Amino acid sequence: MEAIKKGLFKWYRYQWWQRLFGDHLRDLHQRRMTLLQQSPDLPPPIKALFSAPLPQPSSLINQWPLLALDFETTGFDPLQDQILSVGYVAMTANTIDMSTCVSEFVNSDAIIKPNSAVINHIDHEMLLQGLALDEVMTRMLVALTGKIGVAHGCFMEQGFISAYLQHKYHLNDCPLLWLDTLPLYQSLYSNQISHQDARLGSARQRVGLPEYQAHHALFDAVACGELLMVLIHKIYGNNVPNLIQLLKRY
Protein backbone atom coordinates (compact mmCIF):
# COMPACT_ATOMS: atom_id res chain seq x y z
CA MET A 1 0.00 0.00 0.00
CA GLU A 2 2.83 2.42 0.87
CA ALA A 3 4.48 1.76 -2.48
CA ILE A 4 1.17 2.46 -4.23
CA LYS A 5 0.80 5.77 -2.34
CA LYS A 6 4.32 6.80 -3.31
CA GLY A 7 3.66 5.88 -6.91
CA LEU A 8 0.43 7.88 -6.97
CA PHE A 9 2.18 10.87 -5.39
CA LYS A 10 4.90 10.81 -8.06
CA TRP A 11 2.27 10.51 -10.79
CA TYR A 12 0.18 13.41 -9.43
CA ARG A 13 3.31 15.53 -9.00
CA TYR A 14 4.31 14.81 -12.58
CA GLN A 15 0.81 15.69 -13.81
CA TRP A 16 0.97 18.99 -11.85
CA TRP A 17 4.32 19.93 -13.39
CA GLN A 18 3.08 18.88 -16.83
CA ARG A 19 0.03 21.13 -16.48
CA LEU A 20 2.16 24.01 -15.19
CA PHE A 21 4.75 23.95 -17.97
CA GLY A 22 2.24 22.70 -20.50
CA ASP A 23 0.32 25.89 -19.75
CA HIS A 24 3.52 27.89 -20.25
CA LEU A 25 4.07 26.34 -23.68
CA ARG A 26 0.41 26.72 -24.60
CA ASP A 27 0.64 30.36 -23.55
CA LEU A 28 3.71 30.83 -25.76
CA HIS A 29 1.85 29.20 -28.65
CA GLN A 30 -1.21 31.40 -28.14
CA ARG A 31 0.92 34.53 -27.93
CA ARG A 32 2.60 33.57 -31.18
CA MET A 33 -0.72 33.03 -32.91
CA THR A 34 -2.01 36.37 -31.63
CA LEU A 35 1.13 38.13 -32.79
CA LEU A 36 0.85 36.64 -36.29
CA GLN A 37 -2.84 37.54 -36.53
CA GLN A 38 -2.24 41.12 -35.42
CA SER A 39 0.78 41.57 -37.71
CA PRO A 40 -0.05 39.76 -40.97
CA ASP A 41 2.48 41.73 -43.04
CA LEU A 42 5.62 40.60 -41.22
CA PRO A 43 8.52 39.55 -43.49
CA PRO A 44 8.89 35.78 -44.06
CA PRO A 45 11.81 35.26 -41.61
CA ILE A 46 9.85 36.76 -38.71
CA LYS A 47 6.69 34.87 -39.65
CA ALA A 48 8.69 31.65 -39.77
CA LEU A 49 10.24 32.35 -36.36
CA PHE A 50 6.86 32.59 -34.65
CA SER A 51 5.16 29.92 -36.78
CA ALA A 52 7.68 27.22 -35.89
CA PRO A 53 6.29 24.45 -33.66
CA LEU A 54 7.10 24.39 -29.95
CA PRO A 55 8.18 21.22 -28.13
CA GLN A 56 5.81 19.22 -25.99
CA PRO A 57 6.39 19.44 -22.22
CA SER A 58 7.43 15.78 -22.20
CA SER A 59 9.91 16.20 -25.09
CA LEU A 60 13.31 14.79 -24.19
CA ILE A 61 15.85 17.58 -24.32
CA ASN A 62 18.18 15.62 -26.60
CA GLN A 63 15.41 15.43 -29.20
CA TRP A 64 15.14 19.18 -29.73
CA PRO A 65 17.61 21.49 -31.52
CA LEU A 66 19.13 24.34 -29.52
CA LEU A 67 20.92 27.59 -30.34
CA ALA A 68 23.40 29.01 -27.85
CA LEU A 69 23.73 32.75 -28.32
CA ASP A 70 25.24 35.84 -26.76
CA PHE A 71 25.24 39.59 -27.39
CA GLU A 72 27.90 42.15 -26.60
CA THR A 73 26.24 45.52 -26.02
CA THR A 74 26.97 49.06 -24.88
CA GLY A 75 25.08 48.39 -21.64
CA PHE A 76 22.27 46.46 -19.98
CA ASP A 77 19.23 48.56 -21.01
CA PRO A 78 17.75 47.33 -24.31
CA LEU A 79 15.76 50.56 -24.69
CA GLN A 80 18.84 52.79 -24.37
CA ASP A 81 21.84 50.64 -25.28
CA GLN A 82 22.87 49.08 -28.57
CA ILE A 83 24.05 45.67 -29.77
CA LEU A 84 27.72 45.67 -30.77
CA SER A 85 28.23 42.03 -31.73
CA VAL A 86 26.31 38.76 -31.90
CA GLY A 87 27.60 35.21 -31.58
CA TYR A 88 25.74 31.92 -31.83
CA VAL A 89 26.18 28.23 -32.50
CA ALA A 90 23.77 25.34 -33.09
CA MET A 91 23.84 22.50 -30.60
CA THR A 92 21.96 19.68 -28.95
CA ALA A 93 22.05 18.55 -25.34
CA ASN A 94 24.96 16.29 -26.29
CA THR A 95 27.01 18.11 -28.91
CA ILE A 96 27.95 21.56 -30.19
CA ASP A 97 28.20 21.86 -33.97
CA MET A 98 31.24 24.10 -34.33
CA SER A 99 30.74 24.25 -38.10
CA THR A 100 27.71 26.48 -37.44
CA CYS A 101 29.60 29.11 -35.42
CA VAL A 102 28.69 32.70 -36.32
CA SER A 103 30.34 35.87 -35.00
CA GLU A 104 29.29 39.23 -36.39
CA PHE A 105 29.88 42.87 -35.52
CA VAL A 106 27.12 45.41 -36.01
CA ASN A 107 28.02 48.41 -38.14
CA SER A 108 26.65 51.32 -36.13
CA ASP A 109 27.44 54.73 -34.75
CA ALA A 110 27.07 53.43 -31.21
CA ILE A 111 28.81 55.47 -28.55
CA ILE A 112 31.02 52.90 -26.90
CA LYS A 113 31.23 53.48 -23.17
CA PRO A 114 34.75 53.29 -21.71
CA ASN A 115 33.80 50.57 -19.24
CA SER A 116 32.24 48.36 -21.94
CA ALA A 117 35.29 48.83 -24.19
CA VAL A 118 37.53 47.64 -21.37
CA ILE A 119 35.36 44.55 -20.92
CA ASN A 120 34.67 43.42 -24.49
CA HIS A 121 37.57 45.12 -26.35
CA ILE A 122 35.26 46.32 -29.14
CA ASP A 123 36.17 49.64 -30.74
CA HIS A 124 34.72 51.80 -33.53
CA GLU A 125 37.09 50.39 -36.16
CA MET A 126 35.71 46.90 -35.56
CA LEU A 127 32.14 48.17 -35.85
CA LEU A 128 32.87 49.93 -39.15
CA GLN A 129 33.74 46.53 -40.61
CA GLY A 130 30.49 45.03 -39.38
CA LEU A 131 27.12 44.39 -41.02
CA ALA A 132 23.89 46.36 -40.75
CA LEU A 133 21.86 45.58 -37.63
CA ASP A 134 18.91 44.34 -39.70
CA GLU A 135 21.11 41.82 -41.52
CA VAL A 136 22.76 40.59 -38.33
CA MET A 137 19.47 40.20 -36.47
CA THR A 138 17.65 38.56 -39.39
CA ARG A 139 20.41 35.96 -39.77
CA MET A 140 20.37 35.25 -36.05
CA LEU A 141 16.56 34.96 -35.91
CA VAL A 142 16.59 32.58 -38.90
CA ALA A 143 19.16 30.44 -37.05
CA LEU A 144 16.93 30.50 -33.94
CA THR A 145 13.81 29.42 -35.84
CA GLY A 146 12.58 26.01 -34.66
CA LYS A 147 15.12 25.91 -31.84
CA ILE A 148 15.22 26.61 -28.10
CA GLY A 149 17.48 29.52 -27.25
CA VAL A 150 20.30 28.88 -24.76
CA ALA A 151 21.88 31.74 -22.82
CA HIS A 152 23.40 32.53 -19.44
CA GLY A 153 20.98 35.11 -18.08
CA CYS A 154 18.64 35.08 -21.08
CA PHE A 155 16.90 38.28 -19.94
CA MET A 156 19.65 40.16 -21.83
CA GLU A 157 19.17 38.41 -25.16
CA GLN A 158 15.39 38.31 -24.76
CA GLY A 159 15.33 42.01 -23.90
CA PHE A 160 17.43 43.14 -26.85
CA ILE A 161 15.59 40.89 -29.32
CA SER A 162 12.26 42.22 -28.00
CA ALA A 163 13.44 45.82 -28.29
CA TYR A 164 14.65 45.25 -31.86
CA LEU A 165 11.39 43.63 -32.98
CA GLN A 166 9.34 46.35 -31.32
CA HIS A 167 11.36 49.11 -32.98
CA LYS A 168 11.59 47.47 -36.40
CA TYR A 169 8.19 45.80 -36.71
CA HIS A 170 6.15 47.40 -33.89
CA LEU A 171 5.73 44.04 -32.16
CA ASN A 172 4.70 44.32 -28.54
CA ASP A 173 5.47 40.70 -27.70
CA CYS A 174 8.39 38.36 -28.29
CA PRO A 175 7.30 34.81 -27.31
CA LEU A 176 10.57 32.87 -27.48
CA LEU A 177 11.48 29.72 -25.56
CA TRP A 178 14.75 29.65 -23.60
CA LEU A 179 16.93 27.35 -21.58
CA ASP A 180 18.80 29.58 -19.14
CA THR A 181 22.00 28.18 -17.66
CA LEU A 182 22.05 30.85 -14.93
CA PRO A 183 19.06 29.60 -12.88
CA LEU A 184 19.92 26.01 -13.78
CA TYR A 185 23.39 26.50 -12.29
CA GLN A 186 21.95 28.33 -9.27
CA SER A 187 19.54 25.46 -8.63
CA LEU A 188 22.49 23.09 -8.32
CA TYR A 189 24.65 25.30 -6.06
CA SER A 190 22.06 27.56 -4.44
CA ASN A 191 23.58 27.40 -0.95
CA GLN A 192 27.21 27.66 -2.05
CA ILE A 193 27.45 30.62 -4.42
CA SER A 194 27.32 34.41 -4.32
CA HIS A 195 26.11 36.72 -7.08
CA GLN A 196 29.67 36.98 -8.43
CA ASP A 197 30.03 33.20 -8.44
CA ALA A 198 27.03 32.91 -10.76
CA ARG A 199 28.79 34.59 -13.69
CA LEU A 200 29.48 32.39 -16.71
CA GLY A 201 33.23 32.11 -16.14
CA SER A 202 32.81 31.34 -12.43
CA ALA A 203 30.08 28.78 -13.14
CA ARG A 204 32.30 27.02 -15.66
CA GLN A 205 35.20 26.95 -13.21
CA ARG A 206 33.05 25.41 -10.47
CA VAL A 207 31.86 22.59 -12.71
CA GLY A 208 35.38 21.87 -13.96
CA LEU A 209 35.34 23.51 -17.39
CA PRO A 210 38.48 25.32 -18.59
CA GLU A 211 38.97 29.07 -18.72
CA TYR A 212 38.12 30.85 -21.96
CA GLN A 213 38.24 34.36 -23.45
CA ALA A 214 35.16 35.93 -21.88
CA HIS A 215 33.12 38.86 -23.26
CA HIS A 216 33.45 37.76 -26.87
CA ALA A 217 29.96 36.99 -28.17
CA LEU A 218 30.78 33.73 -29.96
CA PHE A 219 33.14 32.46 -27.26
CA ASP A 220 30.49 33.22 -24.63
CA ALA A 221 27.86 31.37 -26.67
CA VAL A 222 30.05 28.27 -26.99
CA ALA A 223 31.02 28.51 -23.31
CA CYS A 224 27.34 28.67 -22.36
CA GLY A 225 26.53 25.65 -24.52
CA GLU A 226 29.31 23.66 -22.87
CA LEU A 227 28.03 24.69 -19.44
CA LEU A 228 24.52 23.51 -20.30
CA MET A 229 25.79 20.05 -21.31
CA VAL A 230 27.82 19.69 -18.11
CA LEU A 231 24.96 20.87 -15.88
CA ILE A 232 22.55 18.38 -17.46
CA HIS A 233 25.05 15.59 -16.86
CA LYS A 234 25.73 16.68 -13.26
CA ILE A 235 22.03 16.88 -12.42
CA TYR A 236 20.69 13.87 -14.32
CA GLY A 237 23.71 11.63 -14.86
CA ASN A 238 23.15 9.29 -17.78
CA ASN A 239 19.40 9.91 -17.76
CA VAL A 240 17.93 12.24 -20.38
CA PRO A 241 15.61 14.88 -18.86
CA ASN A 242 12.53 16.22 -20.57
CA LEU A 243 11.68 19.88 -20.87
CA ILE A 244 9.51 19.85 -17.74
CA GLN A 245 12.31 18.49 -15.59
CA LEU A 246 14.70 21.22 -16.72
CA LEU A 247 12.29 24.15 -16.47
CA LYS A 248 10.97 23.20 -13.03
CA ARG A 249 14.45 23.70 -11.56
CA TYR A 250 14.23 27.46 -12.19
CSV table of C-alpha atoms in Angstrom, one decimal:
chain,number,residue,atom,x,y,z
A,1,MET,CA,0.0,0.0,0.0
A,2,GLU,CA,2.8,2.4,0.9
A,3,ALA,CA,4.5,1.8,-2.5
A,4,ILE,CA,1.2,2.5,-4.2
A,5,LYS,CA,0.8,5.8,-2.3
A,6,LYS,CA,4.3,6.8,-3.3
A,7,GLY,CA,3.7,5.9,-6.9
A,8,LEU,CA,0.4,7.9,-7.0
A,9,PHE,CA,2.2,10.9,-5.4
A,10,LYS,CA,4.9,10.8,-8.1
A,11,TRP,CA,2.3,10.5,-10.8
A,12,TYR,CA,0.2,13.4,-9.4
A,13,ARG,CA,3.3,15.5,-9.0
A,14,TYR,CA,4.3,14.8,-12.6
A,15,GLN,CA,0.8,15.7,-13.8
A,16,TRP,CA,1.0,19.0,-11.9
A,17,TRP,CA,4.3,19.9,-13.4
A,18,GLN,CA,3.1,18.9,-16.8
A,19,ARG,CA,0.0,21.1,-16.5
A,20,LEU,CA,2.2,24.0,-15.2
A,21,PHE,CA,4.8,24.0,-18.0
A,22,GLY,CA,2.2,22.7,-20.5
A,23,ASP,CA,0.3,25.9,-19.7
A,24,HIS,CA,3.5,27.9,-20.3
A,25,LEU,CA,4.1,26.3,-23.7
A,26,ARG,CA,0.4,26.7,-24.6
A,27,ASP,CA,0.6,30.4,-23.5
A,28,LEU,CA,3.7,30.8,-25.8
A,29,HIS,CA,1.8,29.2,-28.6
A,30,GLN,CA,-1.2,31.4,-28.1
A,31,ARG,CA,0.9,34.5,-27.9
A,32,ARG,CA,2.6,33.6,-31.2
A,33,MET,CA,-0.7,33.0,-32.9
A,34,THR,CA,-2.0,36.4,-31.6
A,35,LEU,CA,1.1,38.1,-32.8
A,36,LEU,CA,0.8,36.6,-36.3
A,37,GLN,CA,-2.8,37.5,-36.5
A,38,GLN,CA,-2.2,41.1,-35.4
A,39,SER,CA,0.8,41.6,-37.7
A,40,PRO,CA,0.0,39.8,-41.0
A,41,ASP,CA,2.5,41.7,-43.0
A,42,LEU,CA,5.6,40.6,-41.2
A,43,PRO,CA,8.5,39.6,-43.5
A,44,PRO,CA,8.9,35.8,-44.1
A,45,PRO,CA,11.8,35.3,-41.6
A,46,ILE,CA,9.9,36.8,-38.7
A,47,LYS,CA,6.7,34.9,-39.7
A,48,ALA,CA,8.7,31.7,-39.8
A,49,LEU,CA,10.2,32.4,-36.4
A,50,PHE,CA,6.9,32.6,-34.6
A,51,SER,CA,5.2,29.9,-36.8
A,52,ALA,CA,7.7,27.2,-35.9
A,53,PRO,CA,6.3,24.5,-33.7
A,54,LEU,CA,7.1,24.4,-30.0
A,55,PRO,CA,8.2,21.2,-28.1
A,56,GLN,CA,5.8,19.2,-26.0
A,57,PRO,CA,6.4,19.4,-22.2
A,58,SER,CA,7.4,15.8,-22.2
A,59,SER,CA,9.9,16.2,-25.1
A,60,LEU,CA,13.3,14.8,-24.2
A,61,ILE,CA,15.9,17.6,-24.3
A,62,ASN,CA,18.2,15.6,-26.6
A,63,GLN,CA,15.4,15.4,-29.2
A,64,TRP,CA,15.1,19.2,-29.7
A,65,PRO,CA,17.6,21.5,-31.5
A,66,LEU,CA,19.1,24.3,-29.5
A,67,LEU,CA,20.9,27.6,-30.3
A,68,ALA,CA,23.4,29.0,-27.8
A,69,LEU,CA,23.7,32.7,-28.3
A,70,ASP,CA,25.2,35.8,-26.8
A,71,PHE,CA,25.2,39.6,-27.4
A,72,GLU,CA,27.9,42.1,-26.6
A,73,THR,CA,26.2,45.5,-26.0
A,74,THR,CA,27.0,49.1,-24.9
A,75,GLY,CA,25.1,48.4,-21.6
A,76,PHE,CA,22.3,46.5,-20.0
A,77,ASP,CA,19.2,48.6,-21.0
A,78,PRO,CA,17.7,47.3,-24.3
A,79,LEU,CA,15.8,50.6,-24.7
A,80,GLN,CA,18.8,52.8,-24.4
A,81,ASP,CA,21.8,50.6,-25.3
A,82,GLN,CA,22.9,49.1,-28.6
A,83,ILE,CA,24.1,45.7,-29.8
A,84,LEU,CA,27.7,45.7,-30.8
A,85,SER,CA,28.2,42.0,-31.7
A,86,VAL,CA,26.3,38.8,-31.9
A,87,GLY,CA,27.6,35.2,-31.6
A,88,TYR,CA,25.7,31.9,-31.8
A,89,VAL,CA,26.2,28.2,-32.5
A,90,ALA,CA,23.8,25.3,-33.1
A,91,MET,CA,23.8,22.5,-30.6
A,92,THR,CA,22.0,19.7,-29.0
A,93,ALA,CA,22.0,18.5,-25.3
A,94,ASN,CA,25.0,16.3,-26.3
A,95,THR,CA,27.0,18.1,-28.9
A,96,ILE,CA,27.9,21.6,-30.2
A,97,ASP,CA,28.2,21.9,-34.0
A,98,MET,CA,31.2,24.1,-34.3
A,99,SER,CA,30.7,24.2,-38.1
A,100,THR,CA,27.7,26.5,-37.4
A,101,CYS,CA,29.6,29.1,-35.4
A,102,VAL,CA,28.7,32.7,-36.3
A,103,SER,CA,30.3,35.9,-35.0
A,104,GLU,CA,29.3,39.2,-36.4
A,105,PHE,CA,29.9,42.9,-35.5
A,106,VAL,CA,27.1,45.4,-36.0
A,107,ASN,CA,28.0,48.4,-38.1
A,108,SER,CA,26.6,51.3,-36.1
A,109,ASP,CA,27.4,54.7,-34.8
A,110,ALA,CA,27.1,53.4,-31.2
A,111,ILE,CA,28.8,55.5,-28.5
A,112,ILE,CA,31.0,52.9,-26.9
A,113,LYS,CA,31.2,53.5,-23.2
A,114,PRO,CA,34.7,53.3,-21.7
A,115,ASN,CA,33.8,50.6,-19.2
A,116,SER,CA,32.2,48.4,-21.9
A,117,ALA,CA,35.3,48.8,-24.2
A,118,VAL,CA,37.5,47.6,-21.4
A,119,ILE,CA,35.4,44.5,-20.9
A,120,ASN,CA,34.7,43.4,-24.5
A,121,HIS,CA,37.6,45.1,-26.4
A,122,ILE,CA,35.3,46.3,-29.1
A,123,ASP,CA,36.2,49.6,-30.7
A,124,HIS,CA,34.7,51.8,-33.5
A,125,GLU,CA,37.1,50.4,-36.2
A,126,MET,CA,35.7,46.9,-35.6
A,127,LEU,CA,32.1,48.2,-35.8
A,128,LEU,CA,32.9,49.9,-39.1
A,129,GLN,CA,33.7,46.5,-40.6
A,130,GLY,CA,30.5,45.0,-39.4
A,131,LEU,CA,27.1,44.4,-41.0
A,132,ALA,CA,23.9,46.4,-40.7
A,133,LEU,CA,21.9,45.6,-37.6
A,134,ASP,CA,18.9,44.3,-39.7
A,135,GLU,CA,21.1,41.8,-41.5
A,136,VAL,CA,22.8,40.6,-38.3
A,137,MET,CA,19.5,40.2,-36.5
A,138,THR,CA,17.7,38.6,-39.4
A,139,ARG,CA,20.4,36.0,-39.8
A,140,MET,CA,20.4,35.3,-36.1
A,141,LEU,CA,16.6,35.0,-35.9
A,142,VAL,CA,16.6,32.6,-38.9
A,143,ALA,CA,19.2,30.4,-37.0
A,144,LEU,CA,16.9,30.5,-33.9
A,145,THR,CA,13.8,29.4,-35.8
A,146,GLY,CA,12.6,26.0,-34.7
A,147,LYS,CA,15.1,25.9,-31.8
A,148,ILE,CA,15.2,26.6,-28.1
A,149,GLY,CA,17.5,29.5,-27.3
A,150,VAL,CA,20.3,28.9,-24.8
A,151,ALA,CA,21.9,31.7,-22.8
A,152,HIS,CA,23.4,32.5,-19.4
A,153,GLY,CA,21.0,35.1,-18.1
A,154,CYS,CA,18.6,35.1,-21.1
A,155,PHE,CA,16.9,38.3,-19.9
A,156,MET,CA,19.6,40.2,-21.8
A,157,GLU,CA,19.2,38.4,-25.2
A,158,GLN,CA,15.4,38.3,-24.8
A,159,GLY,CA,15.3,42.0,-23.9
A,160,PHE,CA,17.4,43.1,-26.9
A,161,ILE,CA,15.6,40.9,-29.3
A,162,SER,CA,12.3,42.2,-28.0
A,163,ALA,CA,13.4,45.8,-28.3
A,164,TYR,CA,14.7,45.3,-31.9
A,165,LEU,CA,11.4,43.6,-33.0
A,166,GLN,CA,9.3,46.4,-31.3
A,167,HIS,CA,11.4,49.1,-33.0
A,168,LYS,CA,11.6,47.5,-36.4
A,169,TYR,CA,8.2,45.8,-36.7
A,170,HIS,CA,6.2,47.4,-33.9
A,171,LEU,CA,5.7,44.0,-32.2
A,172,ASN,CA,4.7,44.3,-28.5
A,173,ASP,CA,5.5,40.7,-27.7
A,174,CYS,CA,8.4,38.4,-28.3
A,175,PRO,CA,7.3,34.8,-27.3
A,176,LEU,CA,10.6,32.9,-27.5
A,177,LEU,CA,11.5,29.7,-25.6
A,178,TRP,CA,14.7,29.7,-23.6
A,179,LEU,CA,16.9,27.4,-21.6
A,180,ASP,CA,18.8,29.6,-19.1
A,181,THR,CA,22.0,28.2,-17.7
A,182,LEU,CA,22.1,30.9,-14.9
A,183,PRO,CA,19.1,29.6,-12.9
A,184,LEU,CA,19.9,26.0,-13.8
A,185,TYR,CA,23.4,26.5,-12.3
A,186,GLN,CA,22.0,28.3,-9.3
A,187,SER,CA,19.5,25.5,-8.6
A,188,LEU,CA,22.5,23.1,-8.3
A,189,TYR,CA,24.6,25.3,-6.1
A,190,SER,CA,22.1,27.6,-4.4
A,191,ASN,CA,23.6,27.4,-1.0
A,192,GLN,CA,27.2,27.7,-2.0
A,193,ILE,CA,27.5,30.6,-4.4
A,194,SER,CA,27.3,34.4,-4.3
A,195,HIS,CA,26.1,36.7,-7.1
A,196,GLN,CA,29.7,37.0,-8.4
A,197,ASP,CA,30.0,33.2,-8.4
A,198,ALA,CA,27.0,32.9,-10.8
A,199,ARG,CA,28.8,34.6,-13.7
A,200,LEU,CA,29.5,32.4,-16.7
A,201,GLY,CA,33.2,32.1,-16.1
A,202,SER,CA,32.8,31.3,-12.4
A,203,ALA,CA,30.1,28.8,-13.1
A,204,ARG,CA,32.3,27.0,-15.7
A,205,GLN,CA,35.2,27.0,-13.2
A,206,ARG,CA,33.1,25.4,-10.5
A,207,VAL,CA,31.9,22.6,-12.7
A,208,GLY,CA,35.4,21.9,-14.0
A,209,LEU,CA,35.3,23.5,-17.4
A,210,PRO,CA,38.5,25.3,-18.6
A,211,GLU,CA,39.0,29.1,-18.7
A,212,TYR,CA,38.1,30.9,-22.0
A,213,GLN,CA,38.2,34.4,-23.5
A,214,ALA,CA,35.2,35.9,-21.9
A,215,HIS,CA,33.1,38.9,-23.3
A,216,HIS,CA,33.5,37.8,-26.9
A,217,ALA,CA,30.0,37.0,-28.2
A,218,LEU,CA,30.8,33.7,-30.0
A,219,PHE,CA,33.1,32.5,-27.3
A,220,ASP,CA,30.5,33.2,-24.6
A,221,ALA,CA,27.9,31.4,-26.7
A,222,VAL,CA,30.0,28.3,-27.0
A,223,ALA,CA,31.0,28.5,-23.3
A,224,CYS,CA,27.3,28.7,-22.4
A,225,GLY,CA,26.5,25.6,-24.5
A,226,GLU,CA,29.3,23.7,-22.9
A,227,LEU,CA,28.0,24.7,-19.4
A,228,LEU,CA,24.5,23.5,-20.3
A,229,MET,CA,25.8,20.0,-21.3
A,230,VAL,CA,27.8,19.7,-18.1
A,231,LEU,CA,25.0,20.9,-15.9
A,232,ILE,CA,22.6,18.4,-17.5
A,233,HIS,CA,25.0,15.6,-16.9
A,234,LYS,CA,25.7,16.7,-13.3
A,235,ILE,CA,22.0,16.9,-12.4
A,236,TYR,CA,20.7,13.9,-14.3
A,237,GLY,CA,23.7,11.6,-14.9
A,238,ASN,CA,23.2,9.3,-17.8
A,239,ASN,CA,19.4,9.9,-17.8
A,240,VAL,CA,17.9,12.2,-20.4
A,241,PRO,CA,15.6,14.9,-18.9
A,242,ASN,CA,12.5,16.2,-20.6
A,243,LEU,CA,11.7,19.9,-20.9
A,244,ILE,CA,9.5,19.9,-17.7
A,245,GLN,CA,12.3,18.5,-15.6
A,246,LEU,CA,14.7,21.2,-16.7
A,247,LEU,CA,12.3,24.1,-16.5
A,248,LYS,CA,11.0,23.2,-13.0
A,249,ARG,CA,14.4,23.7,-11.6
A,250,TYR,CA,14.2,27.5,-12.2
